[in-house]
mmCIF file of C-alpha atoms in Angstrom:
data_model
loop_
_atom_site.group_PDB
_atom_site.id
_atom_site.type_symbol
_atom_site.label_atom_id
_atom_site.label_comp_id
_atom_site.label_asym_id
_atom_site.label_seq_id
_atom_site.Cartn_x
_atom_site.Cartn_y
_atom_site.Cartn_z
ATOM 1 C CA MET I 110 56.851 -171.593 -124.079
ATOM 2 C CA VAL I 111 54.954 -171.166 -127.491
ATOM 3 C CA GLU I 112 56.784 -173.178 -130.624
ATOM 4 C CA PRO I 113 58.469 -170.947 -133.376
ATOM 5 C CA SER I 114 56.526 -172.152 -135.844
ATOM 6 C CA ALA I 115 53.470 -171.408 -133.941
ATOM 7 C CA ILE I 116 55.167 -167.662 -133.925
ATOM 8 C CA ILE I 117 56.102 -167.240 -137.207
ATOM 9 C CA HIS I 118 51.848 -168.678 -138.157
ATOM 10 C CA ALA I 119 51.039 -165.781 -135.973
ATOM 11 C CA SER I 120 53.143 -163.447 -137.464
ATOM 12 C CA MET I 121 52.496 -164.184 -141.285
ATOM 13 C CA ASN I 122 48.631 -164.111 -140.215
ATOM 14 C CA THR I 123 48.762 -160.889 -138.812
ATOM 15 C CA LEU I 124 50.812 -159.688 -141.753
ATOM 16 C CA LEU I 125 47.867 -160.781 -144.010
ATOM 17 C CA TRP I 126 45.441 -158.929 -141.811
ATOM 18 C CA GLU I 127 47.375 -155.891 -142.185
ATOM 19 C CA ALA I 128 47.643 -156.071 -146.063
ATOM 20 C CA ALA I 129 43.788 -156.529 -146.478
ATOM 21 C CA ILE I 130 43.223 -152.990 -144.154
ATOM 22 C CA MET I 131 46.341 -151.471 -146.159
ATOM 23 C CA THR I 132 44.484 -152.381 -149.443
ATOM 24 C CA VAL I 133 41.331 -151.825 -148.341
ATOM 25 C CA CYS I 134 42.431 -147.912 -147.418
ATOM 26 C CA ILE I 135 44.520 -147.979 -150.491
ATOM 27 C CA GLY I 136 41.387 -148.587 -152.448
ATOM 28 C CA CYS I 137 39.519 -146.293 -151.015
ATOM 29 C CA VAL I 138 42.075 -143.271 -151.580
ATOM 30 C CA ASP I 139 42.232 -145.010 -155.434
ATOM 31 C CA LEU I 140 38.988 -144.557 -156.063
ATOM 32 C CA GLY I 141 37.757 -141.231 -154.907
ATOM 33 C CA TRP I 142 35.726 -142.226 -152.504
ATOM 34 C CA GLY I 143 34.463 -139.848 -149.836
ATOM 35 C CA LYS I 144 36.408 -136.599 -149.996
ATOM 36 C CA ASN I 145 40.177 -137.526 -148.670
ATOM 37 C CA ASP I 146 42.912 -136.154 -147.767
ATOM 38 C CA PRO I 147 45.885 -137.252 -148.811
ATOM 39 C CA ARG I 148 47.135 -136.822 -145.734
ATOM 40 C CA ASP I 149 44.761 -138.705 -143.662
ATOM 41 C CA LEU I 150 45.725 -142.466 -145.893
ATOM 42 C CA GLY I 151 49.721 -141.318 -145.069
ATOM 43 C CA ILE I 152 48.322 -141.762 -141.578
ATOM 44 C CA VAL I 153 46.644 -145.419 -141.442
ATOM 45 C CA LEU I 154 49.732 -145.958 -143.681
ATOM 46 C CA LEU I 155 52.315 -145.367 -141.402
ATOM 47 C CA ALA I 156 50.377 -146.970 -138.450
ATOM 48 C CA GLY I 157 50.013 -150.086 -140.843
ATOM 49 C CA ALA I 158 53.658 -150.014 -141.378
ATOM 50 C CA LEU I 159 55.094 -149.970 -137.899
ATOM 51 C CA LEU I 160 52.285 -152.518 -136.734
ATOM 52 C CA GLU I 161 54.111 -154.981 -139.816
ATOM 53 C CA THR I 162 57.365 -153.803 -139.297
ATOM 54 C CA ILE I 163 56.516 -155.111 -135.013
ATOM 55 C CA ALA I 164 55.161 -158.610 -136.793
ATOM 56 C CA LEU I 165 57.697 -158.760 -139.542
ATOM 57 C CA CYS I 166 60.877 -159.102 -135.871
ATOM 58 C CA PHE I 167 58.678 -161.984 -135.395
ATOM 59 C CA VAL I 168 59.076 -163.757 -138.656
ATOM 60 C CA LEU I 169 63.170 -162.321 -139.049
ATOM 61 C CA ALA I 170 63.341 -163.773 -135.219
ATOM 62 C CA ASN I 171 62.444 -167.456 -136.399
ATOM 63 C CA GLY I 172 64.407 -167.505 -139.796
ATOM 64 C CA ASN I 173 61.488 -167.674 -142.395
ATOM 65 C CA ALA I 174 63.461 -165.266 -144.445
ATOM 66 C CA LEU I 175 61.349 -165.980 -147.709
ATOM 67 C CA ASP I 176 58.377 -164.930 -146.135
ATOM 68 C CA ALA I 177 60.093 -162.170 -144.141
ATOM 69 C CA THR I 178 61.318 -160.962 -148.206
ATOM 70 C CA ILE I 179 57.993 -160.828 -149.254
ATOM 71 C CA ALA I 180 56.722 -159.102 -146.185
ATOM 72 C CA ALA I 181 59.445 -156.122 -146.181
ATOM 73 C CA ALA I 182 58.901 -155.119 -149.920
ATOM 74 C CA PHE I 183 55.752 -154.778 -149.123
ATOM 75 C CA ILE I 184 56.505 -153.038 -146.102
ATOM 76 C CA LEU I 185 58.963 -150.565 -147.403
ATOM 77 C CA ALA I 186 55.741 -149.874 -150.287
ATOM 78 C CA LEU I 187 54.043 -148.706 -146.612
ATOM 79 C CA TRP I 188 56.559 -146.609 -145.342
ATOM 80 C CA TYR I 189 57.671 -144.521 -147.968
ATOM 81 C CA LEU I 190 53.969 -144.561 -149.410
ATOM 82 C CA GLY I 191 53.104 -142.988 -146.009
ATOM 83 C CA PHE I 192 55.688 -140.254 -145.084
ATOM 84 C CA ALA I 193 55.494 -138.925 -148.724
ATOM 85 C CA MET I 194 51.566 -138.550 -148.448
ATOM 86 C CA THR I 195 51.950 -137.449 -144.704
ATOM 87 C CA LEU I 196 54.215 -134.900 -145.192
ATOM 88 C CA GLY I 197 53.371 -134.290 -148.883
ATOM 89 C CA LYS I 198 55.586 -132.179 -150.250
ATOM 90 C CA THR I 199 58.126 -134.949 -151.442
ATOM 91 C CA ASN I 200 59.390 -135.471 -155.303
ATOM 92 C CA ARG I 201 56.300 -136.876 -157.214
ATOM 93 C CA LEU I 202 59.446 -138.106 -160.265
ATOM 94 C CA VAL I 203 60.980 -140.030 -157.105
ATOM 95 C CA MET I 204 57.726 -141.671 -155.554
ATOM 96 C CA VAL I 205 56.581 -142.602 -159.524
ATOM 97 C CA HIS I 206 59.812 -145.053 -160.006
ATOM 98 C CA ALA I 207 59.840 -146.011 -156.716
ATOM 99 C CA ASN I 208 56.433 -147.313 -157.393
ATOM 100 C CA MET I 209 57.129 -148.981 -160.678
ATOM 101 C CA LEU I 210 60.113 -150.378 -159.087
ATOM 102 C CA THR I 211 58.488 -152.374 -156.323
ATOM 103 C CA GLY I 212 55.638 -153.395 -158.811
ATOM 104 C CA LEU I 213 58.552 -155.107 -160.738
ATOM 105 C CA LEU I 214 59.117 -156.873 -157.271
ATOM 106 C CA PHE I 215 56.192 -157.805 -156.807
ATOM 107 C CA PHE I 216 55.986 -159.148 -160.271
ATOM 108 C CA LEU I 217 59.348 -161.057 -159.419
ATOM 109 C CA PHE I 218 57.545 -162.703 -156.681
ATOM 110 C CA THR I 219 54.803 -163.378 -158.431
ATOM 111 C CA VAL I 220 56.147 -165.697 -160.962
ATOM 112 C CA TRP I 221 58.670 -166.959 -158.051
ATOM 113 C CA ALA I 222 55.318 -168.284 -156.111
ATOM 114 C CA ALA I 223 53.214 -169.223 -159.362
ATOM 115 C CA LEU I 224 55.993 -171.177 -160.582
ATOM 116 C CA ASN I 225 56.647 -173.230 -156.687
ATOM 117 C CA ALA I 226 52.656 -173.731 -156.554
ATOM 118 C CA HIS I 227 51.673 -171.012 -154.049
ATOM 119 C CA VAL I 228 48.794 -170.504 -156.108
ATOM 120 C CA PHE I 229 46.865 -167.744 -153.692
ATOM 121 C CA LEU I 230 50.311 -166.049 -152.608
ATOM 122 C CA ALA I 231 51.044 -165.459 -156.371
ATOM 123 C CA ILE I 232 47.210 -164.142 -157.197
ATOM 124 C CA ALA I 233 48.034 -161.823 -153.518
ATOM 125 C CA LEU I 234 51.178 -161.017 -154.487
ATOM 126 C CA GLY I 235 49.831 -160.200 -158.670
ATOM 127 C CA LEU I 236 47.426 -158.253 -157.255
ATOM 128 C CA LEU I 237 49.688 -155.142 -156.060
ATOM 129 C CA VAL I 238 51.608 -154.883 -158.980
ATOM 130 C CA PRO I 239 48.250 -153.620 -160.851
ATOM 131 C CA VAL I 240 48.027 -150.896 -157.403
ATOM 132 C CA LEU I 241 51.653 -149.510 -157.167
ATOM 133 C CA TRP I 242 51.505 -149.308 -161.799
ATOM 134 C CA GLY I 243 48.273 -148.182 -161.698
ATOM 135 C CA GLY I 244 48.767 -145.647 -159.244
ATOM 136 C CA SER I 245 52.083 -144.831 -160.885
ATOM 137 C CA TRP I 246 50.344 -144.341 -164.061
ATOM 138 C CA ALA I 247 47.886 -141.954 -162.556
ATOM 139 C CA HIS I 248 51.148 -139.850 -160.355
ATOM 140 C CA TYR I 249 52.532 -139.474 -163.894
ATOM 141 C CA THR I 250 50.478 -138.738 -166.701
ATOM 142 C CA GLY I 251 47.147 -136.609 -164.061
ATOM 143 C CA ASN I 252 45.227 -139.936 -165.838
ATOM 144 C CA ALA I 253 42.605 -140.587 -163.098
ATOM 145 C CA LYS I 254 42.428 -144.339 -165.102
ATOM 146 C CA GLY I 255 45.504 -145.417 -163.740
ATOM 147 C CA ALA I 256 44.205 -144.684 -159.952
ATOM 148 C CA LYS I 257 40.487 -146.425 -160.603
ATOM 149 C CA ILE I 258 42.677 -149.530 -161.846
ATOM 150 C CA ALA I 259 44.745 -149.018 -158.612
ATOM 151 C CA GLY I 260 41.450 -149.089 -156.204
ATOM 152 C CA MET I 261 39.890 -152.142 -158.253
ATOM 153 C CA ALA I 262 42.967 -154.203 -157.801
ATOM 154 C CA ALA I 263 43.497 -152.865 -154.040
ATOM 155 C CA PHE I 264 40.018 -153.622 -153.376
ATOM 156 C CA THR I 265 40.038 -157.077 -154.604
ATOM 157 C CA ASP I 266 43.404 -157.852 -153.197
ATOM 158 C CA ALA I 267 41.713 -157.123 -149.722
ATOM 159 C CA PHE I 268 39.773 -159.710 -150.672
ATOM 160 C CA VAL I 269 42.589 -162.159 -151.249
ATOM 161 C CA PHE I 270 44.699 -161.188 -148.091
ATOM 162 C CA THR I 271 41.562 -161.218 -145.759
ATOM 163 C CA PHE I 272 40.849 -165.128 -147.434
ATOM 164 C CA MET I 273 43.987 -166.152 -146.846
ATOM 165 C CA ALA I 274 44.716 -164.847 -143.116
ATOM 166 C CA PHE I 275 41.314 -165.728 -142.296
ATOM 167 C CA CYS I 276 41.985 -169.563 -143.354
ATOM 168 C CA GLY I 277 45.207 -169.489 -142.234
ATOM 169 C CA ALA I 278 43.392 -168.421 -138.392
ATOM 170 C CA ILE I 279 41.009 -171.497 -138.351
ATOM 171 C CA GLY I 280 44.189 -174.077 -139.606
ATOM 172 C CA ILE I 281 43.344 -174.189 -143.998
ATOM 173 C CA HIS I 282 46.596 -174.405 -145.484
ATOM 174 C CA LEU I 283 46.060 -172.990 -149.135
ATOM 175 C CA PRO I 284 47.872 -173.977 -151.893
#
């Protein structure tokens, strides 16, 4: 039988890998690379949300409440953005405010992580703030600069998530 701590570790690594992939996809769309149909991104985000929800179930089953709470905020953003982009007919004002409030939640998680010396977690979560707020700003004002900021932050965050997942996979514990 597998130890519960090994299951938690594998589940969290799965969440980190998927977060890296999702932030690359978000970065590509926000930076406007290629001909991006929002419905295509929506389908990708929904697939990631489903996989991350499955991994989250293992984290929850093993009682890791903090990791589960942080992951749940990211997964919620994937679900609501994925549905909105796939359907294409949503209330943009509601989406903007959902992004802003989720960004605020990640800001608070970032402060907590920084205060508790979780350096890489603070960086990864802190980069999600401009991703969400930049996207909100772009959609609210119609200004592409917000999307560019969100895209650059998403790409940077993808590297941080990838680094964290790789280090976790080879057994290196990051601060």
